[in-house]
Amino acid sequence: MGRDLVFTSLVGSHNYNLDDEYSDKDYKVFVLPTFGDLYERNEYKHAYQQNGCDYDVHDVRKLVSLLWKANVNFIEGLFSSEIRLPSNQDHYQLIQRDVEALLAMREEIASMNVSYLYRASVGMFFTKMKQFERDIQKEKETNEDELERDIRKHALVAYRILDFLERYEQRGFSDFAGAMRYNERERSEMLRIKHEPYHYQELTSMLTDKKKRVDQYEDIYLRQKPNEKTKKKVEETIYAIVYAYIKGQLTSK
């Protein structure tokens, strides 16, 4: 990879407490740019698998736009149940204060653009619904048994996205982790979508009913004004992280 780490976060089903024996571990990895990246205006991006885990690597500068656009898959990384900091690496002392400051303001960040969060999450729901319906049709045409697991996974993901929106609004757009993560009782209920032998029509009905319930929150979400002040703090903190790192790299040579 050739780039120093800022932090690594566990995301996905293992982070929500909705994993099962078929769930891979997914990580978001944020790295520091090299001087060459800055000079060439390059934002590093890479994906790879290692030891049964999937890693999605991004230049830390990209976080500003990802968080402002309220991409829930990246916001959740700030609330991960497993955040790895490179505390044993020399470069981390240069950026530690600002990385800790970024993580400390995660609740502000999560709620800084909730109208966009709603739109982005509903868009993710419709994407999963298309995949759900596509694979149902594919299974009818091919009779491939392995599609069954994918279909039920799509249904669970689609339902969870809507459930998050409902739970987050009920918490007054605070406690992002509480809205995202399930306790053991809630986990059992949610995983029934994936494990119980529901007919596909039943799953479709469950998803349709859930969407109708969440629709009532649309106006509440969309009335929330974006917080430009928090966005500015994020920009300044990411800038400070990169500045401190590059300055340290240049002065040490």
Short mmCIF file of C-alpha atoms in Angstrom, two decimals:
data_model
loop_
_atom_site.label_atom_id
_atom_site.label_comp_id
_atom_site.label_asym_id
_atom_site.label_seq_id
_atom_site.Cartn_x
_atom_site.Cartn_y
_atom_site.Cartn_z
CA MET A 1 0.00 0.00 0.00
CA GLY A 2 2.93 2.32 0.73
CA ARG A 3 0.96 4.80 2.84
CA ASP A 4 0.79 5.39 6.57
CA LEU A 5 -2.41 4.67 8.48
CA VAL A 6 -4.76 7.09 10.18
CA PHE A 7 -7.22 4.51 11.47
CA THR A 8 -9.00 1.30 10.50
CA SER A 9 -12.66 0.64 11.36
CA LEU A 10 -14.76 -2.48 11.37
CA VAL A 11 -18.02 -1.84 9.49
CA GLY A 12 -20.96 -3.86 8.21
CA SER A 13 -22.83 -6.72 9.83
CA HIS A 14 -20.15 -7.41 12.47
CA ASN A 15 -20.40 -3.77 13.55
CA TYR A 16 -24.21 -3.91 13.79
CA ASN A 17 -24.17 -7.23 15.71
CA LEU A 18 -26.02 -8.82 12.79
CA ASP A 19 -23.31 -11.18 11.60
CA ASP A 20 -23.73 -14.93 11.18
CA GLU A 21 -21.54 -17.78 10.00
CA TYR A 22 -21.72 -16.50 6.41
CA SER A 23 -20.69 -12.92 7.21
CA ASP A 24 -17.29 -11.64 6.10
CA LYS A 25 -15.55 -8.96 8.11
CA ASP A 26 -15.42 -5.58 6.35
CA TYR A 27 -13.06 -2.73 7.19
CA LYS A 28 -12.75 0.90 6.13
CA VAL A 29 -9.13 1.99 6.12
CA PHE A 30 -8.02 5.64 6.01
CA VAL A 31 -4.48 6.49 5.03
CA LEU A 32 -2.32 9.58 4.78
CA PRO A 33 -1.35 11.04 1.41
CA THR A 34 2.26 11.12 0.32
CA PHE A 35 3.85 14.34 -0.90
CA GLY A 36 3.53 12.85 -4.39
CA ASP A 37 -0.22 12.43 -3.89
CA LEU A 38 -0.52 16.11 -2.97
CA TYR A 39 1.64 17.24 -5.89
CA GLU A 40 -0.23 15.10 -8.41
CA ARG A 41 -3.65 15.78 -6.81
CA ASN A 42 -4.16 12.08 -6.36
CA GLU A 43 -6.52 10.57 -3.78
CA TYR A 44 -5.41 7.02 -3.13
CA LYS A 45 -8.05 4.29 -3.22
CA HIS A 46 -7.60 0.55 -3.03
CA ALA A 47 -9.56 -2.57 -2.13
CA TYR A 48 -8.15 -5.93 -1.16
CA GLN A 49 -8.87 -9.14 0.77
CA GLN A 50 -6.68 -10.64 3.44
CA ASN A 51 -7.25 -13.47 5.90
CA GLY A 52 -10.93 -13.65 5.01
CA CYS A 53 -11.51 -9.92 5.55
CA ASP A 54 -12.38 -7.22 3.01
CA TYR A 55 -10.51 -3.91 3.20
CA ASP A 56 -11.66 -0.70 1.52
CA VAL A 57 -8.82 1.85 1.61
CA HIS A 58 -9.25 5.61 1.13
CA ASP A 59 -7.14 8.76 1.38
CA VAL A 60 -8.17 10.50 4.62
CA ARG A 61 -8.81 13.72 2.68
CA LYS A 62 -11.79 12.01 1.04
CA LEU A 63 -13.48 11.83 4.45
CA VAL A 64 -14.58 15.45 4.23
CA SER A 65 -16.88 14.88 1.26
CA LEU A 66 -17.92 11.37 2.35
CA LEU A 67 -19.06 12.60 5.75
CA TRP A 68 -20.72 15.74 4.39
CA LYS A 69 -22.66 13.67 1.87
CA ALA A 70 -23.78 11.58 4.87
CA ASN A 71 -22.63 8.25 3.49
CA VAL A 72 -23.77 6.05 6.36
CA ASN A 73 -21.25 3.35 5.42
CA PHE A 74 -18.46 5.80 6.27
CA ILE A 75 -20.11 7.60 9.20
CA GLU A 76 -20.46 4.25 10.94
CA GLY A 77 -16.69 3.89 10.84
CA LEU A 78 -16.45 6.66 13.45
CA PHE A 79 -18.69 4.58 15.74
CA SER A 80 -17.07 1.23 15.07
CA SER A 81 -16.90 -1.41 17.77
CA GLU A 82 -13.33 -2.00 16.55
CA ILE A 83 -11.23 1.05 15.70
CA ARG A 84 -7.55 0.35 15.19
CA LEU A 85 -5.17 3.26 15.70
CA PRO A 86 -1.52 2.92 14.61
CA SER A 87 -0.29 3.99 18.05
CA ASN A 88 2.87 1.89 17.77
CA GLN A 89 4.01 3.61 14.58
CA ASP A 90 6.28 6.66 14.62
CA HIS A 91 4.12 8.83 12.39
CA TYR A 92 1.10 8.58 14.71
CA GLN A 93 2.53 10.94 17.32
CA LEU A 94 2.38 13.69 14.68
CA ILE A 95 -1.35 13.29 14.11
CA GLN A 96 -2.66 11.71 17.32
CA ARG A 97 -4.21 14.86 18.81
CA ASP A 98 -6.15 15.68 15.66
CA VAL A 99 -7.27 12.08 15.03
CA GLU A 100 -8.61 11.94 18.58
CA ALA A 101 -10.35 15.29 18.02
CA LEU A 102 -12.03 13.94 14.88
CA LEU A 103 -13.30 10.84 16.66
CA ALA A 104 -14.47 12.93 19.63
CA MET A 105 -16.80 14.98 17.41
CA ARG A 106 -18.37 11.93 15.74
CA GLU A 107 -21.87 12.60 17.09
CA GLU A 108 -21.77 16.13 15.64
CA ILE A 109 -20.53 14.74 12.35
CA ALA A 110 -23.26 12.09 12.14
CA SER A 111 -26.02 14.70 12.52
CA MET A 112 -24.49 17.54 10.51
CA ASN A 113 -26.43 16.75 7.33
CA VAL A 114 -29.36 14.50 8.26
CA SER A 115 -31.50 15.58 5.30
CA TYR A 116 -28.82 14.18 3.01
CA LEU A 117 -28.51 11.16 5.30
CA TYR A 118 -32.17 10.40 4.72
CA ARG A 119 -31.93 10.75 0.95
CA ALA A 120 -28.72 8.70 0.75
CA SER A 121 -30.14 5.93 2.94
CA VAL A 122 -33.40 5.71 1.00
CA GLY A 123 -31.33 5.52 -2.17
CA MET A 124 -29.41 2.59 -0.68
CA PHE A 125 -32.72 0.94 0.23
CA PHE A 126 -33.98 1.13 -3.36
CA THR A 127 -30.66 -0.25 -4.65
CA LYS A 128 -31.00 -3.25 -2.33
CA MET A 129 -34.62 -3.72 -3.38
CA LYS A 130 -33.57 -3.89 -7.03
CA GLN A 131 -30.97 -6.52 -6.13
CA PHE A 132 -33.58 -8.41 -4.09
CA GLU A 133 -36.08 -8.44 -6.97
CA ARG A 134 -33.38 -9.22 -9.55
CA ASP A 135 -32.16 -12.28 -7.68
CA ILE A 136 -35.69 -13.56 -7.09
CA GLN A 137 -36.26 -13.46 -10.82
CA LYS A 138 -32.88 -15.05 -11.47
CA GLU A 139 -33.65 -17.88 -9.07
CA LYS A 140 -36.96 -18.55 -10.85
CA GLU A 141 -35.14 -18.80 -14.16
CA THR A 142 -32.12 -20.84 -13.05
CA ASN A 143 -33.24 -22.69 -9.91
CA GLU A 144 -29.86 -21.93 -8.33
CA ASP A 145 -30.15 -22.75 -4.64
CA GLU A 146 -27.25 -20.51 -3.65
CA LEU A 147 -29.24 -17.45 -4.70
CA GLU A 148 -31.55 -18.04 -1.75
CA ARG A 149 -28.96 -16.75 0.71
CA ASP A 150 -28.30 -13.63 -1.37
CA ILE A 151 -32.00 -12.86 -1.64
CA ARG A 152 -32.51 -13.02 2.11
CA LYS A 153 -29.35 -11.00 2.72
CA HIS A 154 -30.63 -8.25 0.39
CA ALA A 155 -33.93 -8.25 2.30
CA LEU A 156 -32.16 -7.92 5.65
CA VAL A 157 -29.91 -5.09 4.45
CA ALA A 158 -32.85 -3.21 2.92
CA TYR A 159 -34.88 -3.57 6.10
CA ARG A 160 -31.95 -2.57 8.32
CA ILE A 161 -31.37 0.64 6.37
CA LEU A 162 -34.97 1.71 6.98
CA ASP A 163 -34.85 0.55 10.58
CA PHE A 164 -31.80 2.70 11.18
CA LEU A 165 -33.63 5.79 9.88
CA GLU A 166 -36.54 5.08 12.20
CA ARG A 167 -34.35 4.41 15.24
CA TYR A 168 -32.15 7.47 14.61
CA GLU A 169 -35.14 9.82 14.38
CA GLN A 170 -36.61 8.33 17.55
CA ARG A 171 -33.33 9.18 19.31
CA GLY A 172 -33.58 12.81 18.23
CA PHE A 173 -30.73 12.47 15.74
CA SER A 174 -28.30 11.57 18.50
CA ASP A 175 -26.82 8.25 19.65
CA PHE A 176 -25.89 7.10 16.16
CA ALA A 177 -24.32 3.95 17.57
CA GLY A 178 -27.50 3.06 19.44
CA ALA A 179 -29.54 3.48 16.26
CA MET A 180 -27.07 1.40 14.27
CA ARG A 181 -26.22 -1.45 16.65
CA TYR A 182 -28.57 -4.17 17.93
CA ASN A 183 -28.70 -5.83 21.32
CA GLU A 184 -29.14 -9.61 21.53
CA ARG A 185 -32.94 -9.52 21.61
CA GLU A 186 -33.11 -7.13 18.67
CA ARG A 187 -30.47 -9.16 16.84
CA SER A 188 -32.62 -12.32 17.05
CA GLU A 189 -35.62 -10.48 15.64
CA MET A 190 -33.66 -8.94 12.78
CA LEU A 191 -31.90 -12.16 11.79
CA ARG A 192 -35.25 -13.88 11.38
CA ILE A 193 -35.50 -12.01 8.07
CA LYS A 194 -32.43 -13.89 6.90
CA HIS A 195 -32.95 -17.26 8.58
CA GLU A 196 -36.70 -17.92 8.80
CA PRO A 197 -38.36 -19.61 5.78
CA TYR A 198 -40.43 -16.60 4.82
CA HIS A 199 -41.96 -16.69 1.35
CA TYR A 200 -40.58 -13.96 -0.88
CA GLN A 201 -44.00 -12.29 -0.97
CA GLU A 202 -43.91 -12.09 2.83
CA LEU A 203 -40.49 -10.44 2.71
CA THR A 204 -41.70 -7.99 0.08
CA SER A 205 -44.72 -7.15 2.25
CA MET A 206 -42.48 -6.62 5.30
CA LEU A 207 -40.24 -4.25 3.35
CA THR A 208 -43.17 -2.36 1.84
CA ASP A 209 -44.79 -1.89 5.25
CA LYS A 210 -41.51 -0.73 6.77
CA LYS A 211 -41.01 1.80 3.97
CA LYS A 212 -44.49 3.23 4.63
CA ARG A 213 -43.65 3.65 8.32
CA VAL A 214 -40.36 5.37 7.54
CA ASP A 215 -42.01 7.67 4.99
CA GLN A 216 -43.68 9.50 7.88
CA TYR A 217 -40.25 10.69 9.03
CA GLU A 218 -39.27 12.19 5.68
CA ASP A 219 -40.43 15.74 6.45
CA ILE A 220 -38.75 15.63 9.86
CA TYR A 221 -35.43 14.65 8.28
CA LEU A 222 -35.67 17.09 5.41
CA ARG A 223 -36.50 20.03 7.69
CA GLN A 224 -33.13 19.69 9.43
CA LYS A 225 -30.67 22.30 8.21
CA PRO A 226 -27.12 21.24 7.35
CA ASN A 227 -24.56 22.31 9.93
CA GLU A 228 -21.90 24.22 8.00
CA LYS A 229 -20.01 24.98 11.20
CA THR A 230 -19.42 21.28 11.86
CA LYS A 231 -18.39 20.75 8.25
CA LYS A 232 -15.80 23.50 8.67
CA LYS A 233 -14.46 21.82 11.83
CA VAL A 234 -14.12 18.53 9.94
CA GLU A 235 -12.28 20.26 7.09
CA GLU A 236 -9.92 22.00 9.53
CA THR A 237 -9.25 18.78 11.46
CA ILE A 238 -8.48 16.74 8.34
CA TYR A 239 -6.27 19.60 7.10
CA ALA A 240 -4.41 19.60 10.44
CA ILE A 241 -3.86 15.84 10.25
CA VAL A 242 -2.40 16.03 6.74
CA TYR A 243 -0.38 19.19 7.46
CA ALA A 244 1.21 17.78 10.61
CA TYR A 245 2.09 14.54 8.85
CA ILE A 246 3.59 16.07 5.70
CA LYS A 247 5.50 18.67 7.72
CA GLY A 248 6.93 15.91 9.88
CA GLN A 249 7.89 13.85 6.85
CA LEU A 250 9.66 16.75 5.15
CA THR A 251 11.53 18.00 8.22
CA SER A 252 12.75 14.53 9.15
CA LYS A 253 14.65 14.13 5.88
#
